[in-house]
Short mmCIF file of C-alpha atoms in Angstrom, two decimals:
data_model
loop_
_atom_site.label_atom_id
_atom_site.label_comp_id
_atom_site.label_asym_id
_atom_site.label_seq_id
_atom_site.Cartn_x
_atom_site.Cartn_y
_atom_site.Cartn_z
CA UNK Y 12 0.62 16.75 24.80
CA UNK Y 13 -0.99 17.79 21.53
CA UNK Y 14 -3.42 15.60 19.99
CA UNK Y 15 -1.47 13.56 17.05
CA UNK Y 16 -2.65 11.76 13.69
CA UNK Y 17 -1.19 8.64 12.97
CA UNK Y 18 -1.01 6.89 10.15
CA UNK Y 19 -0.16 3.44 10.10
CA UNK Y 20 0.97 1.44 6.57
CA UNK Y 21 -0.14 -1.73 6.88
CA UNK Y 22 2.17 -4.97 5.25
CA UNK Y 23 5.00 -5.10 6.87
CA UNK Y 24 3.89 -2.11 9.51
CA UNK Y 25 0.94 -3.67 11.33
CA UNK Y 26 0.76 -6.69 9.57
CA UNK Y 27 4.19 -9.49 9.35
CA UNK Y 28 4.95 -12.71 7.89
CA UNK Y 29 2.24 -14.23 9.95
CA UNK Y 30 -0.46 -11.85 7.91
CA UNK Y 31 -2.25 -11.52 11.05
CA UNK Y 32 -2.13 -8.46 13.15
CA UNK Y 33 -1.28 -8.89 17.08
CA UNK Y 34 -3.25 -8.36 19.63
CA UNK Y 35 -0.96 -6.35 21.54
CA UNK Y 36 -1.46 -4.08 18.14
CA UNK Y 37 -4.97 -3.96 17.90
CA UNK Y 38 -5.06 -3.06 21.68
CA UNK Y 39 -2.32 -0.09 20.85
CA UNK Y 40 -4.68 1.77 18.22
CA UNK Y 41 -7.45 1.43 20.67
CA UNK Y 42 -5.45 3.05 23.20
CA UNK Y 43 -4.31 5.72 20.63
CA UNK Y 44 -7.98 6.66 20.38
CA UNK Y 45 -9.27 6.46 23.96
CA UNK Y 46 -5.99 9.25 24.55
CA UNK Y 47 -7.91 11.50 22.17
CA UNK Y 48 -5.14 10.60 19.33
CA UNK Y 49 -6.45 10.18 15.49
CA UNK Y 50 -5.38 6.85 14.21
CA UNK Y 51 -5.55 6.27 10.42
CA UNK Y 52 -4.62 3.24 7.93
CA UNK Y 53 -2.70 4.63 5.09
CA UNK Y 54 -1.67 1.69 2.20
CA UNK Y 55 -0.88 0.80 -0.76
CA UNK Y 56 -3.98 -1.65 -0.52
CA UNK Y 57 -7.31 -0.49 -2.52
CA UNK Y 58 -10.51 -0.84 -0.36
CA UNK Y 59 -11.16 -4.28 -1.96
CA UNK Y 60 -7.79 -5.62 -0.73
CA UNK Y 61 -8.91 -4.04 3.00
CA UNK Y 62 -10.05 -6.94 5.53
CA UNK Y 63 -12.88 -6.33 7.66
CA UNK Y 64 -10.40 -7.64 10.57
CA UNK Y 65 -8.58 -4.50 9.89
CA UNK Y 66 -11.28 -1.97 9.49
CA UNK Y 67 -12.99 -3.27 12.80
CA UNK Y 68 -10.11 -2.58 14.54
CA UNK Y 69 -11.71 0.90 14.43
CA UNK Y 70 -9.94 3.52 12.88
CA UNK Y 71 -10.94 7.19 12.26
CA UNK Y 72 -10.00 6.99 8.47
CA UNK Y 73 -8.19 5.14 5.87
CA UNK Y 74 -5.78 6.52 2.91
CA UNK Y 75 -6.10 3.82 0.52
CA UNK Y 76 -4.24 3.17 -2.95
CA UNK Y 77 -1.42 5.08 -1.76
CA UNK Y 78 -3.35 8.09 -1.83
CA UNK Y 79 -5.71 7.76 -4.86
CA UNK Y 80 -8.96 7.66 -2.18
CA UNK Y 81 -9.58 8.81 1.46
CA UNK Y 82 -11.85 8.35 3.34
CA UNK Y 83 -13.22 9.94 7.14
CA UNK Y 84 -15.73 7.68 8.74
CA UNK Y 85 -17.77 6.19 6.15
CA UNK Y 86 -17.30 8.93 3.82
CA UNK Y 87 -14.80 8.91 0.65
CA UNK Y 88 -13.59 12.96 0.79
CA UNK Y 89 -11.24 12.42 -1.85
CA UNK Y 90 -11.58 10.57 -5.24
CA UNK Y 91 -8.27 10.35 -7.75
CA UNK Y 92 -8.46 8.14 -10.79
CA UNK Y 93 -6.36 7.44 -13.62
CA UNK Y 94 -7.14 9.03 -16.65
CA UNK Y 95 -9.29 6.38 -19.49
CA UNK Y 96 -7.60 7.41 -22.24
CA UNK Y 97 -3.87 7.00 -20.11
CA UNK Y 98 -5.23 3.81 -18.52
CA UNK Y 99 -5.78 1.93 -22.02
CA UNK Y 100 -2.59 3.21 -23.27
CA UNK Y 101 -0.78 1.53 -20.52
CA UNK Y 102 -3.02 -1.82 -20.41
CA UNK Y 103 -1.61 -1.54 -23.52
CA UNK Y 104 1.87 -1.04 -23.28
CA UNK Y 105 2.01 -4.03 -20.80
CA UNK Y 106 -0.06 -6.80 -22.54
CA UNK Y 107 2.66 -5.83 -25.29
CA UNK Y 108 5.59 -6.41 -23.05
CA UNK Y 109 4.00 -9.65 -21.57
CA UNK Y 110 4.23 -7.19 -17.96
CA UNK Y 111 1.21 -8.99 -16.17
CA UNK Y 112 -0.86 -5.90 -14.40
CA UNK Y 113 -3.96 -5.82 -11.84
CA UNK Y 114 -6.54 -2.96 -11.83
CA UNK Y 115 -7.80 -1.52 -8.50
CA UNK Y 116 -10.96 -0.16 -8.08
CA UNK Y 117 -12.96 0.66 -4.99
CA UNK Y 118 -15.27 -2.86 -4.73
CA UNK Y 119 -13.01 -5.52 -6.58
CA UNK Y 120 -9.58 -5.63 -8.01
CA UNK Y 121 -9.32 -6.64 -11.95
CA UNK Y 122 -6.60 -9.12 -12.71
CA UNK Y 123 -4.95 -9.60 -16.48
CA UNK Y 124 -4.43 -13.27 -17.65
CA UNK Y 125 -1.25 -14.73 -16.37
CA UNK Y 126 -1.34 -13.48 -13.04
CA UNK Y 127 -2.31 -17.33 -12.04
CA UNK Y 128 0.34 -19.33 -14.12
CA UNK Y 129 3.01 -17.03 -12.22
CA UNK Y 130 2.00 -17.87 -9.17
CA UNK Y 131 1.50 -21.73 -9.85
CA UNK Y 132 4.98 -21.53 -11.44
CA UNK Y 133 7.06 -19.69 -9.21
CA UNK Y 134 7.99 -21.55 -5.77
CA UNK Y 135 5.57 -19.47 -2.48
CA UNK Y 136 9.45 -19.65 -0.38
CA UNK Y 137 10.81 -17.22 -3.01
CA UNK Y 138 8.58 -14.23 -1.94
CA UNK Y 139 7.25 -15.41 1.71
CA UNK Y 140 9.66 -12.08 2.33
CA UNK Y 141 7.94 -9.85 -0.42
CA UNK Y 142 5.49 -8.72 1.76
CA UNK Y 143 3.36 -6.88 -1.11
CA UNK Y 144 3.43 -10.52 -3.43
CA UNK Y 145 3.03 -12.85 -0.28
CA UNK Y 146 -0.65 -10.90 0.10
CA UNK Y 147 -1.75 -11.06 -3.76
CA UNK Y 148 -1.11 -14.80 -3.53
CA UNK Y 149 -3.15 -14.74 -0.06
CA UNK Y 150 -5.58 -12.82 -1.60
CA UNK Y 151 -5.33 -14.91 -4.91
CA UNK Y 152 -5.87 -18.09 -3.09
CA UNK Y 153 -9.19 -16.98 -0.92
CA UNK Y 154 -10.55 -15.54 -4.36
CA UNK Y 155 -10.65 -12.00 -2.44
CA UNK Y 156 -12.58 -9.73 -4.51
CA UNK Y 157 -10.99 -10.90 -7.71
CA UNK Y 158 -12.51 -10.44 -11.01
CA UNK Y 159 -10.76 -11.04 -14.58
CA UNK Y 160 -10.13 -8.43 -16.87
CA UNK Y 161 -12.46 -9.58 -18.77
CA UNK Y 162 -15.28 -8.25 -16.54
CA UNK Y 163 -13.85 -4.89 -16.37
CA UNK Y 164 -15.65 -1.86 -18.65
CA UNK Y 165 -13.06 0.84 -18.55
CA UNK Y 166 -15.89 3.30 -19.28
CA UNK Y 167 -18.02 2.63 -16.06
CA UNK Y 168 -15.40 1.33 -13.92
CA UNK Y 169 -12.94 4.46 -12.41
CA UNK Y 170 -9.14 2.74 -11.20
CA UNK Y 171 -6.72 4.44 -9.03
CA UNK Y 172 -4.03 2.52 -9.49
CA UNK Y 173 -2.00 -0.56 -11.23
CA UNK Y 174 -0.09 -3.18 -10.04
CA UNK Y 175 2.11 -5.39 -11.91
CA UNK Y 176 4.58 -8.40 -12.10
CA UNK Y 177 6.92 -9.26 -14.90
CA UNK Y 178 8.80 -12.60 -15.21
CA UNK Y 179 11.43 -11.10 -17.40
CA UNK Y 180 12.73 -7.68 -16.10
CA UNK Y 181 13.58 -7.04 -18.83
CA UNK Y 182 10.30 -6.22 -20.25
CA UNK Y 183 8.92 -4.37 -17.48
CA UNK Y 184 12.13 -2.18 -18.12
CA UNK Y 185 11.48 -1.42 -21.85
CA UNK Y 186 8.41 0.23 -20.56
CA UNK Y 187 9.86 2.57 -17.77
CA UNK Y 188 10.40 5.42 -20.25
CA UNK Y 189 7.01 6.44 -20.62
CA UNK Y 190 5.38 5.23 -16.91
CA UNK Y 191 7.85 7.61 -15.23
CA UNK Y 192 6.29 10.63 -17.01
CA UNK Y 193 2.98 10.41 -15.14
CA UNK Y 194 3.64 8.14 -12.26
CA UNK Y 195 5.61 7.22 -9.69
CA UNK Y 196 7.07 3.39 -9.87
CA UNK Y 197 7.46 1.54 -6.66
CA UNK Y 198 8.90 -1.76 -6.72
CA UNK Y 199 8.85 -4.45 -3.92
CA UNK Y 200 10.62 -7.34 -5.52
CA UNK Y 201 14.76 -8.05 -4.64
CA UNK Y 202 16.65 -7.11 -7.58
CA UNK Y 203 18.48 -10.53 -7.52
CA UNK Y 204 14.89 -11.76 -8.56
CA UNK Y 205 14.50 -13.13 -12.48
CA UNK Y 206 11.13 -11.27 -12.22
CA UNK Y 207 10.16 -7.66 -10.99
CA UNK Y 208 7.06 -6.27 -9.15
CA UNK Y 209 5.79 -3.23 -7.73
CA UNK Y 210 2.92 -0.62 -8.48
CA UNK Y 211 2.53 2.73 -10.46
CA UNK Y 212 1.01 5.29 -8.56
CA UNK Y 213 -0.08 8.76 -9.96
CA UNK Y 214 2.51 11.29 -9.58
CA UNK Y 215 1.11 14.56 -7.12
CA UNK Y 216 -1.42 11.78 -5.84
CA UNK Y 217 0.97 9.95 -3.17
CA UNK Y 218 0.42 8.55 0.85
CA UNK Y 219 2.42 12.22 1.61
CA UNK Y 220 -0.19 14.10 -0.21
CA UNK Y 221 -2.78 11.93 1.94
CA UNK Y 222 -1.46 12.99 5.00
CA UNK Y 223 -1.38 16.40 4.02
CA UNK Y 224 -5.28 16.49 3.02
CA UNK Y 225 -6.44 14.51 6.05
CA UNK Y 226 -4.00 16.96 8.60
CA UNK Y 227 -5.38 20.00 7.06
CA UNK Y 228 -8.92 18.51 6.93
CA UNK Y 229 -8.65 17.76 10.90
CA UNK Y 230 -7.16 21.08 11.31
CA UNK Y 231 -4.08 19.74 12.72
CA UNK Y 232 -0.43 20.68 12.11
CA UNK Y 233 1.62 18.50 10.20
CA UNK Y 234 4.21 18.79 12.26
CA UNK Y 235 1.84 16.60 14.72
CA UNK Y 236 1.33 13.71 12.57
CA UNK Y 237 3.25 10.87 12.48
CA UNK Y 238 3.92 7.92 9.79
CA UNK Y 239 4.50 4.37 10.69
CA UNK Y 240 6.15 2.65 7.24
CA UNK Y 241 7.95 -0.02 5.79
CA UNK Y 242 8.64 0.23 1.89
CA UNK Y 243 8.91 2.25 -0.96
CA UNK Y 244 5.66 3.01 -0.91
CA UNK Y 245 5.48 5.02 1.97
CA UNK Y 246 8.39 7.30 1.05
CA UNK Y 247 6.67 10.29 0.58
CA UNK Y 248 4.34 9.73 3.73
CA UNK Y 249 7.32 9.81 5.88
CA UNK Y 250 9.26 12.17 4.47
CA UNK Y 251 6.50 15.22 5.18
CA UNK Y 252 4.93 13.56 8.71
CA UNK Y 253 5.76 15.38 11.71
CA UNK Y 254 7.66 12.32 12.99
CA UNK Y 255 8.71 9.20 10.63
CA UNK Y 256 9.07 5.73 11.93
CA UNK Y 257 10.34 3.09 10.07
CA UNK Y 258 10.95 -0.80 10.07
CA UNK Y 259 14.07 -2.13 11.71
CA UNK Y 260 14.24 -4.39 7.87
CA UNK Y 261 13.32 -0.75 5.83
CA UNK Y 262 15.58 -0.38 3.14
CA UNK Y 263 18.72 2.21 4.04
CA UNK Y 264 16.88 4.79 1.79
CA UNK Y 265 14.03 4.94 3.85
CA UNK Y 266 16.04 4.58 7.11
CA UNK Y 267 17.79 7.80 6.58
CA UNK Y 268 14.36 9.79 6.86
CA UNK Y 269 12.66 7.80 9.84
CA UNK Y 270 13.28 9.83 13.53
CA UNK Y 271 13.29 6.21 14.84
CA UNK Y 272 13.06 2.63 14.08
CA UNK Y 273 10.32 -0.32 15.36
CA UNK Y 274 10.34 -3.71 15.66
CA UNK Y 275 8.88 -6.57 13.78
CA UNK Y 276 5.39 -6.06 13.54
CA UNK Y 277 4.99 -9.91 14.50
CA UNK Y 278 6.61 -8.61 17.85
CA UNK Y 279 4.08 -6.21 19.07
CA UNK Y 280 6.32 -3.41 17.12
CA UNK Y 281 3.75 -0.89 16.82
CA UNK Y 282 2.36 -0.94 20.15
CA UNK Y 283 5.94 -1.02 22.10
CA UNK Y 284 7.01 1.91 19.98
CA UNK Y 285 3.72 3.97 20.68
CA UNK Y 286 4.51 3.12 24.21
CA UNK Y 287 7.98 4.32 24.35
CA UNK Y 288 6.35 7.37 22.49
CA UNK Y 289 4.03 7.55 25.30
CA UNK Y 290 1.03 8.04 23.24
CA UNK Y 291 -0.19 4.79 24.82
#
C-alpha cells in the first residue's frame, strides 16, 4: 500500500459532544503512524484554541485556522495573515452592526465586548449541537487563552482569521456584501436560530490549499491523502483529498463529495473507519 497523509478535522471529527477524544481514537492515529502513514490535524481551531491533550497525541503536523498557518514538527512552514488595513475595516464594519467577532492569533485569541453577555443570555441546550459554539463557551468558561480586545495592538499582533456571532441575523447579513469579496464565510449555527455564527476565512488560503502545501511538501500525491471532516469548514479539504470521509450528521452538501461516511466520533468513528480502510 502507498504511504497516505491524513488529515483529521477535529470538532465533530475526532472530538463529539463529550469534547473528549476516545481512546480507541487516540490509539488509531498511533497506529496510523507506526504503519508508516502521515497523520495531521487540520481545523478551524488557531494554535491557542489547540489542547495539549490533542497535540500529545502525536501528530506529524497541524493545519491550523483553516489553513492560515502550518506547521511540520515544531516548525510553522507557512504564515497567512489578514491584511491591517482589511482587518480594521472589518473590526469595523462589525462593531457597527453590533456582529460580536473574536481575533485569532498564534498564542491567544482576542475577544470583542459582548461575547460574554451572549453566552450568559442564551440557554448552553440551544447549541450543545453547534459543535464550533459548544467549544468557545468551553473555552470561554476555562479562560483558555482569552484576552479582550482591548489588549490587542493590531500593529504588532498578525491574525489569521475572525470569528463571529450575531444575535440578530439580520445584522450579520447587512455585512455579507463586502466579507464575500475577500473571504470565504462559513457558518455553523441552524438557520432556525434568532442568532448566526460562523468564521471568515481568507479566500485562496483554505484547509484544501493546506493539504495541497503539506502533500507537495512531503512529496506525496494528492491522490494519496485523505480528509476526515464534518462541517463547512472542511469543504474545500475534502473536495481535493485523494479520498473524502465525512460525518454520518454532515450536512447533504458535504455528503455528496465524501467516498464514505463514519460514525460518531463519541463511537470510536475514526478508528473503526481507518480499520475498515485497513490503514490500521
Amino acid at each position: 500500500m502507498n504511504k497516505k497523509i491524513v488529515f483529521f478535522d477535529i470538532d465533530g471529527t475526532l472530538v463529539g459532544a463529550s469534547r473528549k477524544i476516545t481512546e480507541k481514537n487516540k490509539e488509531a492515529i498511533h497506529l496510523l503512524r507506526e504503519n508508516g502513514h502521515l497523520a495531521f490535524l487540520c481545523t478551524g481551531r488557531a494554535p491557542a484554541s489547540i489542547e495539549p491533550s490533542l497535540t500529545d497525541i502525536g501528530f506529524d503536523g497541524v493545519v491550523a485556522s483553516a489553513g492560515g498557518l502550518i506547521k511540520i514538527g515544531g516548525d510553522y512552514v507557512f504564515e497567512n495573515f489578514i491584511n491591517q488595513y482589511l482587518l480594521s475595516e472589518i473590526m469595523l464594519l462589525f462593531t457597527n452592526h453590533q456582529v460580536l467577532f473574536s481575533l485569532e492569533t498564534k498564542e491567544a485569541i482576542y475577544q470583542a465586548p459582548g461575547i460574554k453577555n451572549f453566552f450568559d443570555t442564551i440557554n448552553k441546550e440551544k447549541f450543545k449541537d453547534n459543535l464550533e459554539l459548544a467549544r468557545t463557551f468551553e473555552d470561554r468558561e476555562k479562560n483558555f487563552r482569552r484576552k479582550t480586545l482591548k489588549d490587542f495592538d493590531i500593529m504588532t499582533t498578525p491574525v489569521m482569521k475572525m470569528c463571529f456571532i450575531s444575535p440578530d441575523k439580520e445584522k450579520f447579513f447587512q455585512c455579507e456584501s463586502f466579507l464575500k469579496e475577500f473571504f470565504n464565510i462559513v457558518i455553523f449555527s441552524d438557520p432556525k436560530e434568532s442568532y448566526i455564527n460562523g468564521e471568515i476565512i481568507l479566500k485562496h488560503c483554505t484547509k484544501g490549499d493546506g493539504v495541497k502545501f503539506v502533500t507537495e511538501y512531503y512529496g506525496i500525491p494528492i491522490d494519496d491523502s485523505i480528509g476526515y471532516g464534518d462541517s463547512m469548514n472542511d469543504y474545500e479539504m475534502l473536495q481535493v483529498a485523494g479520498y473524502s470521509v465525512v460525518s454520518e450528521k454532515s450536512s447533504d452538501m458535504l455528503k455528496e463529495l465524501a467516498d464514505d461516511l463514519f460514525e460518531e466520533p463519541d463511537h470510536d468513528g475514526i478508528y473503526k473507519h481507518l480499520k475498515k480502510l485497513k490503514l490500521i
